[in-house]
CSV table of C-alpha atoms and ligand atoms in Angstrom, one decimal:
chain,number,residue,atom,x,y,z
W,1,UNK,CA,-71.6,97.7,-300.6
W,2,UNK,CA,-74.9,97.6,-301.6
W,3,UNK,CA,-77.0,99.4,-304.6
W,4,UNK,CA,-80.8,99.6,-305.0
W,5,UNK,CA,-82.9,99.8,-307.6
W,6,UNK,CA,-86.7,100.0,-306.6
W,7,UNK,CA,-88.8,99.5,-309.7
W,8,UNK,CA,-92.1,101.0,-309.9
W,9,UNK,CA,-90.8,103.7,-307.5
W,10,UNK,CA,-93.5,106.4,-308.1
W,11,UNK,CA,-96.1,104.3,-306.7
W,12,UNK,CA,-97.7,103.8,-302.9
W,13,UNK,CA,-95.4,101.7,-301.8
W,14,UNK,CA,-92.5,103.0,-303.4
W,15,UNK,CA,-93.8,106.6,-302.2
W,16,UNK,CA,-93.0,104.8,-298.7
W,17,UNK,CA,-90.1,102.3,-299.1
W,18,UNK,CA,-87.7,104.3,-301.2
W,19,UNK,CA,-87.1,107.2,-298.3
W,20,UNK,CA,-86.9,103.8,-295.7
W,21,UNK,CA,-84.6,102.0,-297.9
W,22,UNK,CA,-82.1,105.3,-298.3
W,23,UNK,CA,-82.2,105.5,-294.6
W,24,UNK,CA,-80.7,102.3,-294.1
W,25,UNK,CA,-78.4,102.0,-297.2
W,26,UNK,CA,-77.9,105.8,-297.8
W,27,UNK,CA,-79.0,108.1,-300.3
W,28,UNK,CA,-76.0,107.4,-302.5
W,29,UNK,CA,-77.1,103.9,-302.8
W,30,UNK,CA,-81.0,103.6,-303.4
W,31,UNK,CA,-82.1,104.5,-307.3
W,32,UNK,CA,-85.8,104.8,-307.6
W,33,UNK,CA,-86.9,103.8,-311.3
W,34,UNK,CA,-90.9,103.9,-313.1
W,35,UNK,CA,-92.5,104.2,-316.6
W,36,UNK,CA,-93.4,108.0,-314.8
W,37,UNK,CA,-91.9,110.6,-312.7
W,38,UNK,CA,-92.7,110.9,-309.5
W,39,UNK,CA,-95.3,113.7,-308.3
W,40,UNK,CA,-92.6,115.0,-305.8
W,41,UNK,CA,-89.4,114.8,-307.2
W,42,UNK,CA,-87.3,114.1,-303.3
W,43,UNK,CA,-84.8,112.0,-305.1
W,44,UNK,CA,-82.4,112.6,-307.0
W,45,UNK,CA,-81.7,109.4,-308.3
W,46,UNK,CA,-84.6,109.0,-310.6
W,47,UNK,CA,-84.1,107.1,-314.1
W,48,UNK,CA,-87.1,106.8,-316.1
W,49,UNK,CA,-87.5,103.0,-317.4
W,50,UNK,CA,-90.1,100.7,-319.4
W,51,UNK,CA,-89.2,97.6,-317.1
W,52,UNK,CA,-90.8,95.5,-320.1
W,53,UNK,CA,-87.5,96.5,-322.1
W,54,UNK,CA,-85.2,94.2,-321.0
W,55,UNK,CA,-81.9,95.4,-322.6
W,56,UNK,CA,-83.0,99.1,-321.1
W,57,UNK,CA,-83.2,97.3,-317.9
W,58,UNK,CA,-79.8,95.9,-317.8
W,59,UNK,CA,-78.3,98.9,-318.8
W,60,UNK,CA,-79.7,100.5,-315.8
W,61,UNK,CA,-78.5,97.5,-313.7
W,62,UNK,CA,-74.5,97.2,-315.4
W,63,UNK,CA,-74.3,101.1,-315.0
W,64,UNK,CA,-75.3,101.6,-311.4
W,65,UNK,CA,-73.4,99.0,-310.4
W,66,UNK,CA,-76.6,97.3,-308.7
W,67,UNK,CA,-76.8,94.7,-306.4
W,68,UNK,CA,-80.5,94.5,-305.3
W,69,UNK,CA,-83.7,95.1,-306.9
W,70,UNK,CA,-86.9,95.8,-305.2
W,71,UNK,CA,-89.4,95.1,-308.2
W,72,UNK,CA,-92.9,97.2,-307.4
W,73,UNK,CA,-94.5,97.5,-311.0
W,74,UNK,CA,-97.3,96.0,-311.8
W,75,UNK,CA,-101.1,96.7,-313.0
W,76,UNK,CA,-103.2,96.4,-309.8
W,77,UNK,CA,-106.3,94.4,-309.4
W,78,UNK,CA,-109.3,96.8,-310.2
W,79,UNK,CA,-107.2,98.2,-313.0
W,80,UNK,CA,-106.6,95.1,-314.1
W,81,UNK,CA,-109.9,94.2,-315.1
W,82,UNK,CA,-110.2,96.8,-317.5
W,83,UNK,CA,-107.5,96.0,-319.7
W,84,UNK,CA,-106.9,91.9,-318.6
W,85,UNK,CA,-104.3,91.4,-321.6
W,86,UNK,CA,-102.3,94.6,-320.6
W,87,UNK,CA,-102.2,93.6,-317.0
W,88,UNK,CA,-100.8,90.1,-317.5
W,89,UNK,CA,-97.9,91.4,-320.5
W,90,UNK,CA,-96.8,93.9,-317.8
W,91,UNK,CA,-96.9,91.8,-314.5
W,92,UNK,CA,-95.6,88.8,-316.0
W,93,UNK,CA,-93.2,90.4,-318.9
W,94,UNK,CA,-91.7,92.5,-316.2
W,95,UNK,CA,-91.1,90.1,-313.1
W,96,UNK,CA,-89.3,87.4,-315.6
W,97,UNK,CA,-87.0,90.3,-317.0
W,98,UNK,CA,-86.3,90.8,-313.5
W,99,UNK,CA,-85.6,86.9,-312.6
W,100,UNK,CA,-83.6,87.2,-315.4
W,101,UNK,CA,-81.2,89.8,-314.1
W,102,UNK,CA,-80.6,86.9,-311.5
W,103,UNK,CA,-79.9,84.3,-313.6
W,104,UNK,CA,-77.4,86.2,-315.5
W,105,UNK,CA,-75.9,87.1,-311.9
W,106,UNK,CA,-76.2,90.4,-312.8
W,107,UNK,CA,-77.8,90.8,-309.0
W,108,UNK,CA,-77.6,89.1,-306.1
W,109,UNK,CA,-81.5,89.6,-304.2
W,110,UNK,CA,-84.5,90.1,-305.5
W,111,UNK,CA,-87.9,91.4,-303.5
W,112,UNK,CA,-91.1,91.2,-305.5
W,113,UNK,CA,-94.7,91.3,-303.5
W,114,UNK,CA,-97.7,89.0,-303.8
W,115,UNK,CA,-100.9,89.5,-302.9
W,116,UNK,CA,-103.6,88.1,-300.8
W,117,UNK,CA,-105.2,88.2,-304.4
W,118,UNK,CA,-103.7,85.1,-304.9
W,119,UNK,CA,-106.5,83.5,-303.5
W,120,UNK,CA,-109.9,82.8,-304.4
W,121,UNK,CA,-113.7,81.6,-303.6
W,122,UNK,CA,-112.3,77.8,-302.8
W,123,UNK,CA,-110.0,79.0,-300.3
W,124,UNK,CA,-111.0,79.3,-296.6
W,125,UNK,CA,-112.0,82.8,-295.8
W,126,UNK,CA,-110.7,83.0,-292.2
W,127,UNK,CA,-107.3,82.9,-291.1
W,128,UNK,CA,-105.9,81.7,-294.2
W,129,UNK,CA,-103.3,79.7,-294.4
W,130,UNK,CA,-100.0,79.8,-295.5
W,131,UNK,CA,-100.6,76.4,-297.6
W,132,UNK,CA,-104.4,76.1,-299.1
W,133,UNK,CA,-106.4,76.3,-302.1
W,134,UNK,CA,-105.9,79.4,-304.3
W,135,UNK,CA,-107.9,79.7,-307.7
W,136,UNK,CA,-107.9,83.6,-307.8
W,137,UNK,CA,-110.8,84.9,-310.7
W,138,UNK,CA,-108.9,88.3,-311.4
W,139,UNK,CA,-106.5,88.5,-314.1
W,140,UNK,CA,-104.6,90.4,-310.9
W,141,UNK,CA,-105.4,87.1,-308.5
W,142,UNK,CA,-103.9,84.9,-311.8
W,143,UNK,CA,-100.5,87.5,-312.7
W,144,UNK,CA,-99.8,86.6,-308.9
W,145,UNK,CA,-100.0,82.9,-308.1
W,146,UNK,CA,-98.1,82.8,-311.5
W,147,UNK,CA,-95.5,84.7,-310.5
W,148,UNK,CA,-95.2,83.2,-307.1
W,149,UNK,CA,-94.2,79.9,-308.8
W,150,UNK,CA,-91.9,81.5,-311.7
W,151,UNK,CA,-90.2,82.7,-308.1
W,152,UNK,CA,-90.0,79.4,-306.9
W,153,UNK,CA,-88.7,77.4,-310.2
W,154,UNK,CA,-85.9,80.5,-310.6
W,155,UNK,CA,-84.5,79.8,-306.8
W,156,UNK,CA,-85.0,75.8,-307.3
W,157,UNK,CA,-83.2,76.0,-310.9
W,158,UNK,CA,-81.0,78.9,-310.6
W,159,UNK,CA,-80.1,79.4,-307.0
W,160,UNK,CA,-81.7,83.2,-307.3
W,161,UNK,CA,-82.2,84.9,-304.0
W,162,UNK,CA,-86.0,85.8,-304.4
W,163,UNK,CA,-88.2,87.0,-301.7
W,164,UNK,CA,-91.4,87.9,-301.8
W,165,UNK,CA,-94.5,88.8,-299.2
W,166,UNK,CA,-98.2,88.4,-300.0
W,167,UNK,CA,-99.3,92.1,-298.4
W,168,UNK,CA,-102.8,92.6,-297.6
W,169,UNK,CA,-104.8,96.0,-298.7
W,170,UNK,CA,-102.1,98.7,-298.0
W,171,UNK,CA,-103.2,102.2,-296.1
W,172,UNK,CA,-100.4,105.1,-296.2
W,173,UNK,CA,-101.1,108.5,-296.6
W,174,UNK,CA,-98.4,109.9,-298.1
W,175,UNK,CA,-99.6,108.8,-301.5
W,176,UNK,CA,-102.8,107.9,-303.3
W,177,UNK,CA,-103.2,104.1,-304.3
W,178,UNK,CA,-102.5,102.6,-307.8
W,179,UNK,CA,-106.1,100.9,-308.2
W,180,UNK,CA,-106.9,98.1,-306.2
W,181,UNK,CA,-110.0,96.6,-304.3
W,182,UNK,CA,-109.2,98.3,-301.0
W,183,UNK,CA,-108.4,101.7,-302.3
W,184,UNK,CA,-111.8,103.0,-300.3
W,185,UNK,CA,-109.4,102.3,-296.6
W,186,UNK,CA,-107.2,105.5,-297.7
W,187,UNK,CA,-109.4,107.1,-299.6
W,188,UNK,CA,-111.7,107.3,-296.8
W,189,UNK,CA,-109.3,109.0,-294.8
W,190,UNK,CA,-108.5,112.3,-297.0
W,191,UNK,CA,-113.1,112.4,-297.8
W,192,UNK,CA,-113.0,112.9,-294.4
W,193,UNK,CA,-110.6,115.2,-294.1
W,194,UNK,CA,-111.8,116.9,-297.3
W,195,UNK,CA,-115.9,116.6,-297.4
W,196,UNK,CA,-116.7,114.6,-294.1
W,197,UNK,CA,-118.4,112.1,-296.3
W,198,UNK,CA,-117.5,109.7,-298.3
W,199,UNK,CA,-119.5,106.9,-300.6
W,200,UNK,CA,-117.7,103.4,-300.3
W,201,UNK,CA,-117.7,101.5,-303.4
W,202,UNK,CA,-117.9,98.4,-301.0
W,203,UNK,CA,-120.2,96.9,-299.2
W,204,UNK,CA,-120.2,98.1,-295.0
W,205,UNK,CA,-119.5,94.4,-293.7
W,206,UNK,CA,-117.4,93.3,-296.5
W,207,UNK,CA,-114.3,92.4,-294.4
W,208,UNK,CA,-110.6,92.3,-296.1
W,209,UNK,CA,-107.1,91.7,-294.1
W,210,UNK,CA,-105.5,95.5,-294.2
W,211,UNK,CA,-102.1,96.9,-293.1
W,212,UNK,CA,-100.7,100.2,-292.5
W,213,UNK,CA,-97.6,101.4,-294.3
W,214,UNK,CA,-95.0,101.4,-291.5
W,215,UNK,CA,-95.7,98.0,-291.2
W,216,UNK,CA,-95.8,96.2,-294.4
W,217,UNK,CA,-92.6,98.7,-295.3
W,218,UNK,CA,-91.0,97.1,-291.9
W,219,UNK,CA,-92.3,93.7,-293.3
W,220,UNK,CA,-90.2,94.1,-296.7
W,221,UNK,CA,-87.1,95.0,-295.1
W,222,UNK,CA,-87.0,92.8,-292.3
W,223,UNK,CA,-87.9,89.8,-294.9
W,224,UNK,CA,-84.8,90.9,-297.1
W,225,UNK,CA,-82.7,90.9,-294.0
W,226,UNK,CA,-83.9,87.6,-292.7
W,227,UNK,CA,-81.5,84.7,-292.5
W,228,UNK,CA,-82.4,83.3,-295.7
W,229,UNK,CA,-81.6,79.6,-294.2
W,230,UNK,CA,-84.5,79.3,-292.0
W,231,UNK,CA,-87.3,80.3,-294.6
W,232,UNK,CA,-89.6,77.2,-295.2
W,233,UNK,CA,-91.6,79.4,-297.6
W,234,UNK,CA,-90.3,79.1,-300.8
W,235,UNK,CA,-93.0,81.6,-303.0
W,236,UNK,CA,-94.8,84.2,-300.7
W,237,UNK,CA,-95.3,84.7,-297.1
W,238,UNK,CA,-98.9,84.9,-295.7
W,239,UNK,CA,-98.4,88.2,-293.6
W,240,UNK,CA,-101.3,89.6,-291.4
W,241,UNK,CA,-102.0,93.2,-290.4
W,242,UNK,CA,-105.5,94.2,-289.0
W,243,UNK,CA,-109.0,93.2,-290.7
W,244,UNK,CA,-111.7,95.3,-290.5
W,245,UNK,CA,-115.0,96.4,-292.8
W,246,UNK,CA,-115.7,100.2,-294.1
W,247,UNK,CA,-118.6,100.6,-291.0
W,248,UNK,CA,-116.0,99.4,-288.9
W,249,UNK,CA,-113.5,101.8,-290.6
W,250,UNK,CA,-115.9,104.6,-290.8
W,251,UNK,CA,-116.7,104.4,-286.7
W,252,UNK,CA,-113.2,104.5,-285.6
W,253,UNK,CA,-113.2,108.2,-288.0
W,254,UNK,CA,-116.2,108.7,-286.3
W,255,UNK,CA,-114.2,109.0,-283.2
W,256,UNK,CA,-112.2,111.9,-284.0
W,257,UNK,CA,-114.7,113.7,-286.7
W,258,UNK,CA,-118.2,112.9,-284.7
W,259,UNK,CA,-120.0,114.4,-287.8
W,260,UNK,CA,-118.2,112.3,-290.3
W,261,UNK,CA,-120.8,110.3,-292.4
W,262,UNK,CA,-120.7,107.2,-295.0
W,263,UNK,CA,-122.8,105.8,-297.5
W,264,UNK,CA,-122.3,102.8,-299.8
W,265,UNK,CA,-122.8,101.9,-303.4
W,266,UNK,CA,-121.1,98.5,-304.2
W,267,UNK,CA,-119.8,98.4,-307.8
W,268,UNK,CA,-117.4,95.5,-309.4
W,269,UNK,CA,-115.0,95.8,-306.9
W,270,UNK,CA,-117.1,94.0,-304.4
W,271,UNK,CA,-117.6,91.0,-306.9
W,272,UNK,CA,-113.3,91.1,-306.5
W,273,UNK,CA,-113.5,91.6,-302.6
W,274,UNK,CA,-116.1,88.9,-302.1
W,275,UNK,CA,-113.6,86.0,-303.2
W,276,UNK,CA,-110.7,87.0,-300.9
W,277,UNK,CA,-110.1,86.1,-297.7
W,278,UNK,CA,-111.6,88.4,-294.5
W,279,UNK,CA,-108.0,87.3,-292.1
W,280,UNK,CA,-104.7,85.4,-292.6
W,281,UNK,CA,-102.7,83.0,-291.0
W,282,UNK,CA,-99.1,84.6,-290.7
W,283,UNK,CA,-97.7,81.9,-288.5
W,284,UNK,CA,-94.9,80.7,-291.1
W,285,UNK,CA,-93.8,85.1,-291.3
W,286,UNK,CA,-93.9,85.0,-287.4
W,287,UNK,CA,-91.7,81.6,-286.7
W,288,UNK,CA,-89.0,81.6,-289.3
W,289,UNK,CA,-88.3,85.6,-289.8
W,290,UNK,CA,-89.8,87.3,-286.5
W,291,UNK,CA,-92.4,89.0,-287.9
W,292,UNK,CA,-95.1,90.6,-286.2
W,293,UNK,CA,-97.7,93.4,-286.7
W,294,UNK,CA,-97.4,96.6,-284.7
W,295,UNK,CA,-100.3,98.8,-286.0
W,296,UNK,CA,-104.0,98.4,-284.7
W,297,UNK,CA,-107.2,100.4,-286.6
W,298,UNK,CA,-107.4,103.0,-283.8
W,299,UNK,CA,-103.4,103.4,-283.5
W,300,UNK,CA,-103.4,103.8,-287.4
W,301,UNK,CA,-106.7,106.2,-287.3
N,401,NAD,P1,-99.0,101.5,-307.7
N,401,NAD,O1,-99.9,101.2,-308.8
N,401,NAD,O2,-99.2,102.6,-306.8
N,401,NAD,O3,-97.5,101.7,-308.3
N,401,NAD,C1,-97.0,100.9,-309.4
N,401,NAD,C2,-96.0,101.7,-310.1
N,401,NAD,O4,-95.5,101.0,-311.2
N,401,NAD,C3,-96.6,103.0,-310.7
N,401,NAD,O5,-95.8,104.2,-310.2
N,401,NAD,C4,-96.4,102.8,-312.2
N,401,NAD,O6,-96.1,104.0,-312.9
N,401,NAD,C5,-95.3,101.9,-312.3
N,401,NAD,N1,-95.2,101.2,-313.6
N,401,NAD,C6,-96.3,100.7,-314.3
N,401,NAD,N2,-95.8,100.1,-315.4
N,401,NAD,C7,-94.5,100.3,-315.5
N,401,NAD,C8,-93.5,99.9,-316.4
N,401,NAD,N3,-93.8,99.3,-317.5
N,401,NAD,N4,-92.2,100.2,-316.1
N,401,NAD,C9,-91.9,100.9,-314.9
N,401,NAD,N5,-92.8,101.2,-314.0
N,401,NAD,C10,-94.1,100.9,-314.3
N,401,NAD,O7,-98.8,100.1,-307.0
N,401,NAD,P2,-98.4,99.8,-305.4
N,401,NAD,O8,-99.6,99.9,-304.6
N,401,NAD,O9,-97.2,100.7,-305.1
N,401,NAD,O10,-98.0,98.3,-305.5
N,401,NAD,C11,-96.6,97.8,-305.7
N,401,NAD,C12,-96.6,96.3,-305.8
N,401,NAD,O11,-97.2,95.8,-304.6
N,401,NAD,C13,-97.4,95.7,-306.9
N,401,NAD,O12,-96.8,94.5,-307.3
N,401,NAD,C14,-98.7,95.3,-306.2
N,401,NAD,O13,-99.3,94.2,-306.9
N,401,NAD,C15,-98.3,94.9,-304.9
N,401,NAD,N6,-99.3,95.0,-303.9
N,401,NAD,C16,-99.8,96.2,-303.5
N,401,NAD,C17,-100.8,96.3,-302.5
N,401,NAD,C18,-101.4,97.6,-302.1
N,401,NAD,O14,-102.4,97.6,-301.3
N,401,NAD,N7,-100.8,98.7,-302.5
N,401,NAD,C19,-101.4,95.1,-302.0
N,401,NAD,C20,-100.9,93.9,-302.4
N,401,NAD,C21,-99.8,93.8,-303.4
């Protein structure tokens, strides 16, 4: 019998994943933890945790009996580079309390996601591959390819069962995101709705990989169900979605709101968005776990 914890529950993905993750394992068996409560309270098993207090942390893990931790937390990378101290304490301090868990055996999986902020200006912008240069410039980009490797050295030295997926720009709607550099793909969604404008804080042809919720939640779960034997990866899988640019975006909302209009004003964001890559090679995520996109711009618009 399983038990879940998902850490950083409150948040877009966990917004998404926790109600998925109940469906599969039951209610009974998925606890949703954050620093904050969540805007709509749908579950009941909340527990409101500093995942940068250990000994709170285990407590939480001996009581409920869990099994599996889905470990979401982290400062994202716009927000990051307003407070760059804060954002590496809580995305490193955090993930190696969680490894930790592991090493005591206190659990027996771990999922923790990446980022395609892991790479940098060196790197090759299209279809990136799974294996290249990385060199991120964001305090984000850094927290990331650091953590990928404290990943790695806990499975090589410990044997811990960690998994991990490098997610593109993620677009739900059923929450707001937590500060990144593609925020303006959801937010241009409910402007539209809303105003029938919106002013992008990126550039129009500035083109980043993207994925729709369904799919990067159908990502995380088939990864954690994968036979474990066949992964080559050892860090973070490269996994690709749809890439597009906010004209791009905007004409697709165009479609279905003809008097829907954009404007842009670039601000520090773009200097963030210009060093990541525009596409990604997911051909490791395809051959050894099946994965594969479903969602296409105008099937997500
Ligand atoms: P989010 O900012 O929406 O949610 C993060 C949650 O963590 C928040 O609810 C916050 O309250 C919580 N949190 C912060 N500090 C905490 C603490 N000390 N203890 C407990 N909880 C704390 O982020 P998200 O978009 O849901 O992202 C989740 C993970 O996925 C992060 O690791 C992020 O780097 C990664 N990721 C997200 C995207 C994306 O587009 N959303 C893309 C790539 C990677």
């Amino acid at each position: 019998m399983e038990n879940i914890l998902v850490i950083g529950a409150s948040g877009q993905i966990g917004t998404d994943l926790v109600p998925a993750l109940a469906e599969i394992y039951g209610e009974d068996h998925v606890y949703s933890c954050d620093i904050k409560k969540p805007d709509h309270m749908r579950h009941q098993m909340f527990i409101q945790l500093d995942v940068t207090h250990k000994n709170a942390l285990f407590d939480v893990i001996r009581q409920y009996k869990i099994t599996q931790v889905y470990h979401l937390a982290a400062l994202l990378s716009a927000t990051g580079e307003k407070d760059p101290l804060h954002a590496w304490d809580l995305n490193m301090r955090s993930l190696l309390n969680v490894l930790e868990l592991g090493k005591e055996k206190l659990i027996k999986k771990i999922y923790w996601p990446s980022s395609i902020a892991v790479f940098g200006r060196d790197t090759p912008k299209r279809l990136t591959p799974q294996f290249t240069v990385m060199n991120p410039t964001t305090v984000y980009g850094i927290s990331k390819v650091a953590g990928e490797r404290w990943c790695a050295y806990y499975h090589e030295n410990y044997g811990i069962d960690v998994r991990s997926l490098r997610y593109p720009g993620l677009i739900g709607y059923k929450s707001m995101p937590g500060g990144g550099t593609t925020d303006y793909a959801v937010e241009i969604y409910h402007k539209a709705l809303e105003t029938g404008k919106y002013e992008c804080f990126l550039d129009k042809n500035t083109y980043l990989p993207m994925m729709y919720m369904p799919d990067a939640i159908r990502a995380t779960i088939q990864l954690m169900e994968a036979d474990r034997s066949k992964f080559r990866v050892k860090s973070s899988y490269n996994v690709a979605g749809i890439s597009f640019s906010p004209e791009e975006l905007a004409s697709f909302i165009k479609r279905h709101i003809p008097e829907f209009t954009i404007s842009y004003k670039p601000d520090f964001r773009q200097g963030i968005a210009d060093t990541w890559p525009q596409s990604l090679d997911d051909s490791y995520a395809h051959e050894d776990w099946g994965w594969k996109n479903q969602y296409t711009l105008s099937t997500m618009t």
